[in-house]
mmCIF file of C-alpha atoms in Angstrom:
data_model
loop_
_atom_site.group_PDB
_atom_site.id
_atom_site.type_symbol
_atom_site.label_atom_id
_atom_site.label_comp_id
_atom_site.label_asym_id
_atom_site.label_seq_id
_atom_site.Cartn_x
_atom_site.Cartn_y
_atom_site.Cartn_z
ATOM 1 C CA MET U 235 59.443 -50.140 -31.899
ATOM 2 C CA GLY U 236 62.034 -50.036 -29.008
ATOM 3 C CA THR U 237 61.432 -50.947 -25.457
ATOM 4 C CA THR U 238 62.619 -49.341 -22.342
ATOM 5 C CA TYR U 239 65.892 -50.133 -20.951
ATOM 6 C CA THR U 240 65.241 -51.631 -17.650
ATOM 7 C CA ARG U 241 68.590 -52.197 -16.126
ATOM 8 C CA LEU U 242 69.431 -54.214 -12.944
ATOM 9 C CA ASP U 243 69.548 -52.325 -9.778
ATOM 10 C CA LYS U 244 71.430 -53.962 -6.683
ATOM 11 C CA ASN U 245 69.258 -52.350 -4.329
ATOM 12 C CA ASN U 246 66.139 -53.831 -5.852
ATOM 13 C CA ALA U 247 67.285 -57.347 -6.898
ATOM 14 C CA ALA U 248 67.117 -60.932 -5.518
ATOM 15 C CA VAL U 249 68.708 -63.884 -6.899
ATOM 16 C CA LEU U 250 66.553 -67.335 -7.127
ATOM 17 C CA LEU U 251 68.844 -70.555 -7.728
ATOM 18 C CA VAL U 252 66.492 -73.143 -8.762
ATOM 19 C CA ASP U 253 67.106 -77.033 -8.614
ATOM 20 C CA HIS U 254 70.864 -76.777 -9.438
ATOM 21 C CA GLN U 255 70.777 -80.431 -7.968
ATOM 22 C CA ALA U 256 73.389 -83.137 -8.216
ATOM 23 C CA GLY U 257 71.150 -85.359 -10.326
ATOM 24 C CA LEU U 258 69.723 -82.786 -12.585
ATOM 25 C CA LEU U 259 73.237 -81.411 -13.481
ATOM 26 C CA SER U 260 73.805 -84.602 -15.490
ATOM 27 C CA LEU U 261 71.124 -83.823 -17.678
ATOM 28 C CA VAL U 262 72.749 -80.667 -18.845
ATOM 29 C CA ARG U 263 74.114 -81.055 -22.361
ATOM 30 C CA ASP U 264 74.015 -77.509 -23.832
ATOM 31 C CA PHE U 265 77.145 -76.563 -21.921
ATOM 32 C CA ASP U 266 80.340 -78.200 -21.041
ATOM 33 C CA PRO U 267 79.902 -79.565 -17.487
ATOM 34 C CA ASP U 268 82.995 -78.044 -15.785
ATOM 35 C CA ARG U 269 82.235 -74.606 -17.562
ATOM 36 C CA PHE U 270 78.425 -74.867 -16.610
ATOM 37 C CA LYS U 271 79.269 -75.344 -12.893
ATOM 38 C CA ASN U 272 81.661 -72.551 -12.902
ATOM 39 C CA ASN U 273 79.071 -70.322 -14.312
ATOM 40 C CA VAL U 274 76.541 -71.254 -11.681
ATOM 41 C CA LEU U 275 79.254 -70.601 -8.866
ATOM 42 C CA ALA U 276 80.056 -67.341 -10.587
ATOM 43 C CA LEU U 277 76.471 -66.090 -10.263
ATOM 44 C CA ALA U 278 76.522 -67.386 -6.655
ATOM 45 C CA ASP U 279 79.624 -65.342 -5.984
ATOM 46 C CA LEU U 280 78.424 -62.245 -7.665
ATOM 47 C CA ALA U 281 75.290 -62.544 -5.577
ATOM 48 C CA LYS U 282 77.443 -62.757 -2.424
ATOM 49 C CA TYR U 283 79.744 -59.875 -3.554
ATOM 50 C CA PHE U 284 76.657 -57.476 -4.262
ATOM 51 C CA ASN U 285 74.901 -58.641 -1.055
ATOM 52 C CA LEU U 286 71.903 -59.647 -2.986
ATOM 53 C CA PRO U 287 69.196 -61.618 -1.126
ATOM 54 C CA THR U 288 69.456 -65.309 -2.424
ATOM 55 C CA ILE U 289 66.973 -67.892 -2.301
ATOM 56 C CA LEU U 290 67.613 -71.710 -2.838
ATOM 57 C CA THR U 291 65.208 -74.404 -3.747
ATOM 58 C CA THR U 292 65.331 -78.102 -4.842
ATOM 59 C CA SER U 293 62.561 -80.254 -6.215
ATOM 60 C CA PHE U 294 62.296 -83.848 -4.891
ATOM 61 C CA GLU U 295 65.532 -84.130 -3.388
ATOM 62 C CA ASP U 296 65.037 -87.752 -2.192
ATOM 63 C CA GLY U 297 64.363 -88.827 -5.662
ATOM 64 C CA PRO U 298 66.431 -89.056 -8.726
ATOM 65 C CA ASN U 299 66.899 -85.344 -8.873
ATOM 66 C CA GLY U 300 69.441 -85.398 -5.972
ATOM 67 C CA PRO U 301 70.721 -82.901 -3.340
ATOM 68 C CA LEU U 302 71.532 -79.318 -3.954
ATOM 69 C CA VAL U 303 75.121 -78.713 -5.193
ATOM 70 C CA PRO U 304 76.961 -78.403 -1.981
ATOM 71 C CA GLU U 305 79.138 -75.334 -2.830
ATOM 72 C CA LEU U 306 75.775 -73.252 -2.992
ATOM 73 C CA LYS U 307 74.867 -74.250 0.605
ATOM 74 C CA GLN U 308 78.376 -73.485 1.555
ATOM 75 C CA THR U 309 78.205 -69.876 -0.044
ATOM 76 C CA PHE U 310 74.941 -69.137 1.356
ATOM 77 C CA PRO U 311 74.688 -70.932 4.742
ATOM 78 C CA ASP U 312 71.975 -68.548 5.953
ATOM 79 C CA ALA U 313 69.830 -68.243 2.877
ATOM 80 C CA PRO U 314 66.374 -69.356 2.770
ATOM 81 C CA PHE U 315 66.551 -72.927 1.499
ATOM 82 C CA ILE U 316 63.185 -74.472 0.334
ATOM 83 C CA PRO U 317 63.242 -78.324 -0.509
ATOM 84 C CA ARG U 318 60.039 -78.620 -2.412
ATOM 85 C CA PRO U 319 58.318 -82.064 -1.763
ATOM 86 C CA GLY U 320 57.064 -82.431 -5.145
ATOM 87 C CA GLN U 321 55.840 -79.154 -7.024
ATOM 88 C CA ILE U 322 57.739 -78.921 -10.364
ATOM 89 C CA ASN U 323 57.196 -75.111 -10.642
ATOM 90 C CA ALA U 324 58.905 -73.505 -7.696
ATOM 91 C CA TRP U 325 56.014 -70.694 -7.550
ATOM 92 C CA ASP U 326 53.536 -73.320 -6.839
ATOM 93 C CA ASN U 327 55.240 -73.775 -3.565
ATOM 94 C CA GLU U 328 53.873 -71.326 -0.737
ATOM 95 C CA ASP U 329 57.043 -71.310 1.299
ATOM 96 C CA PHE U 330 59.142 -70.239 -1.756
ATOM 97 C CA VAL U 331 56.731 -67.471 -2.917
ATOM 98 C CA LYS U 332 56.705 -66.243 0.732
ATOM 99 C CA ALA U 333 60.451 -66.131 0.714
ATOM 100 C CA VAL U 334 60.520 -64.235 -2.518
ATOM 101 C CA LYS U 335 58.077 -61.798 -1.447
ATOM 102 C CA ALA U 336 59.903 -61.298 1.979
ATOM 103 C CA THR U 337 63.009 -59.928 0.069
ATOM 104 C CA GLY U 338 60.838 -56.761 -0.787
ATOM 105 C CA LYS U 339 62.736 -56.944 -4.122
ATOM 106 C CA LYS U 340 60.912 -56.510 -7.432
ATOM 107 C CA GLN U 341 63.780 -57.709 -9.691
ATOM 108 C CA LEU U 342 64.485 -61.408 -9.771
ATOM 109 C CA ILE U 343 67.544 -62.741 -11.279
ATOM 110 C CA ILE U 344 66.727 -66.386 -12.048
ATOM 111 C CA ALA U 345 68.817 -69.627 -12.962
ATOM 112 C CA GLY U 346 68.268 -73.163 -12.728
ATOM 113 C CA VAL U 347 67.945 -76.881 -14.145
ATOM 114 C CA VAL U 348 66.518 -77.370 -16.421
ATOM 115 C CA THR U 349 66.001 -74.126 -18.504
ATOM 116 C CA GLU U 350 62.665 -75.043 -20.120
ATOM 117 C CA VAL U 351 60.905 -76.209 -16.723
ATOM 118 C CA CYS U 352 62.652 -75.229 -13.475
ATOM 119 C CA VAL U 353 63.690 -71.618 -14.713
ATOM 120 C CA ALA U 354 60.824 -70.970 -17.227
ATOM 121 C CA PHE U 355 57.966 -72.030 -15.201
ATOM 122 C CA PRO U 356 58.869 -69.578 -12.088
ATOM 123 C CA ALA U 357 59.843 -67.027 -14.508
ATOM 124 C CA LEU U 358 56.582 -66.961 -16.154
ATOM 125 C CA SER U 359 54.736 -66.929 -13.021
ATOM 126 C CA ALA U 360 56.761 -64.161 -11.382
ATOM 127 C CA LEU U 361 56.244 -61.956 -14.662
ATOM 128 C CA GLU U 362 52.567 -62.755 -14.274
ATOM 129 C CA GLU U 363 52.675 -61.157 -10.863
ATOM 130 C CA GLY U 364 54.437 -57.970 -12.030
ATOM 131 C CA TYR U 365 58.100 -58.681 -11.247
ATOM 132 C CA GLN U 366 60.948 -57.784 -13.611
ATOM 133 C CA VAL U 367 62.681 -61.081 -14.586
ATOM 134 C CA PHE U 368 66.323 -61.545 -15.548
ATOM 135 C CA VAL U 369 67.180 -65.222 -16.674
ATOM 136 C CA VAL U 370 70.988 -65.908 -16.250
ATOM 137 C CA THR U 371 71.330 -67.950 -19.417
ATOM 138 C CA ASP U 372 74.630 -69.486 -19.023
ATOM 139 C CA ALA U 373 73.753 -70.459 -15.325
ATOM 140 C CA SER U 374 70.674 -72.447 -16.703
ATOM 141 C CA GLY U 375 71.092 -75.749 -18.524
ATOM 142 C CA THR U 376 69.030 -78.341 -20.314
ATOM 143 C CA PHE U 377 69.156 -81.300 -22.673
ATOM 144 C CA ASN U 378 70.312 -79.445 -25.982
ATOM 145 C CA GLU U 379 70.164 -76.233 -27.972
ATOM 146 C CA VAL U 380 66.831 -76.799 -29.467
ATOM 147 C CA THR U 381 65.090 -76.923 -25.964
ATOM 148 C CA ARG U 382 67.063 -74.145 -24.636
ATOM 149 C CA HIS U 383 66.112 -71.731 -27.384
ATOM 150 C CA ALA U 384 62.451 -72.692 -27.216
ATOM 151 C CA ALA U 385 62.759 -71.806 -23.514
ATOM 152 C CA TRP U 386 64.603 -68.629 -24.035
ATOM 153 C CA ASN U 387 62.087 -67.578 -26.688
ATOM 154 C CA ARG U 388 59.120 -68.429 -24.608
ATOM 155 C CA MET U 389 60.508 -66.524 -21.729
ATOM 156 C CA ALA U 390 61.616 -63.360 -23.682
ATOM 157 C CA ALA U 391 58.116 -63.422 -25.373
ATOM 158 C CA ALA U 392 56.603 -62.798 -21.891
ATOM 159 C CA GLY U 393 58.947 -59.983 -21.061
ATOM 160 C CA ALA U 394 62.190 -61.636 -19.470
ATOM 161 C CA GLN U 395 65.330 -60.305 -20.015
ATOM 162 C CA LEU U 396 68.074 -62.859 -21.096
ATOM 163 C CA MET U 397 71.658 -62.126 -19.715
ATOM 164 C CA SER U 398 74.775 -63.840 -18.982
ATOM 165 C CA TRP U 399 76.241 -63.934 -15.330
ATOM 166 C CA PHE U 400 79.053 -61.526 -16.548
ATOM 167 C CA GLY U 401 76.450 -59.261 -18.037
ATOM 168 C CA VAL U 402 74.537 -59.316 -14.753
ATOM 169 C CA ALA U 403 77.719 -58.359 -12.788
ATOM 170 C CA CYS U 404 78.560 -55.401 -14.922
ATOM 171 C CA GLU U 405 75.132 -54.119 -14.860
ATOM 172 C CA LEU U 406 74.768 -54.370 -11.038
ATOM 173 C CA HIS U 407 78.244 -52.677 -10.614
ATOM 174 C CA ARG U 408 77.606 -49.815 -13.038
ATOM 175 C CA ASP U 409 81.017 -48.255 -12.668
ATOM 176 C CA TRP U 410 84.689 -49.958 -12.397
ATOM 177 C CA ARG U 411 85.572 -47.037 -10.035
ATOM 178 C CA ASN U 412 83.170 -48.453 -7.492
ATOM 179 C CA ASP U 413 85.647 -51.194 -6.746
ATOM 180 C CA VAL U 414 88.322 -52.461 -9.248
ATOM 181 C CA GLU U 415 89.928 -55.171 -7.088
ATOM 182 C CA GLY U 416 86.776 -56.574 -5.780
ATOM 183 C CA LEU U 417 84.973 -57.075 -9.036
ATOM 184 C CA GLY U 418 88.213 -57.812 -10.806
ATOM 185 C CA THR U 419 89.106 -60.558 -8.578
ATOM 186 C CA LEU U 420 85.379 -62.070 -8.977
ATOM 187 C CA PHE U 421 86.065 -62.219 -12.738
ATOM 188 C CA SER U 422 89.491 -63.630 -12.533
ATOM 189 C CA ASN U 423 88.126 -66.433 -10.125
ATOM 190 C CA HIS U 424 85.856 -67.608 -12.875
ATOM 191 C CA ILE U 425 87.258 -66.424 -16.138
ATOM 192 C CA PRO U 426 90.864 -67.684 -16.661
ATOM 193 C CA ASP U 427 91.626 -65.296 -19.434
ATOM 194 C CA TYR U 428 90.279 -62.385 -17.425
ATOM 195 C CA ARG U 429 93.321 -62.985 -14.973
ATOM 196 C CA ASN U 430 95.748 -61.670 -17.495
ATOM 197 C CA LEU U 431 93.694 -58.446 -17.494
ATOM 198 C CA ILE U 432 93.839 -58.181 -13.769
ATOM 199 C CA THR U 433 97.705 -59.151 -13.711
ATOM 200 C CA SER U 434 98.337 -56.447 -16.302
ATOM 201 C CA TYR U 435 96.464 -53.792 -14.247
ATOM 202 C CA THR U 436 97.950 -54.633 -10.840
ATOM 203 C CA THR U 437 101.522 -54.791 -12.366
ATOM 204 C CA LEU U 438 101.204 -51.370 -14.133
ATOM 205 C CA LYS U 439 99.165 -49.655 -11.268
ATOM 206 C CA PRO U 440 101.272 -47.119 -9.684
ATOM 207 C CA SER U 441 102.233 -47.774 -5.940
ATOM 208 C CA LYS U 442 100.644 -45.394 -3.496
#
């Protein structure tokens, strides 16, 4: 039996970036470190491009988890930032939940470190409260592929949709004609091979 295709809507979506912290990033082993950070920043850039409400949160910053990746604060200087004093599940933090509810959005795009904890716990909690949850798999990292797939299976079984940042961007954009250059630039900045496509397009495009 098939399920209903629930697509992302840029007018009803918010982005939750959970615990992308300097210390925790060193635990990510299921992605190449440089590629993983690029994926995280790509998700941040698409959130900014589509003007999606974005919430940043960290866990136990003063401990070994370390501070938030500085590029995220630079991208979202005015976004709600919730440094959780100890709660492992961000949804257990009252300020975080208030910030999510204040967006007024029912679709939550979530990514974080590590996948089976910092992503899965708030994702499952949000699903329980009736939100539609979209997990950005390649902007979420963990120790190895075994723990990654266990987390993916758990979230998918509960109703979360698993997507890549590229898939998220395309589903939000819907139609290339909305803005070829803008989306093309975003892709080119984070996918080196995509730059060739855009170069070809701009070279062959007739001048007005």
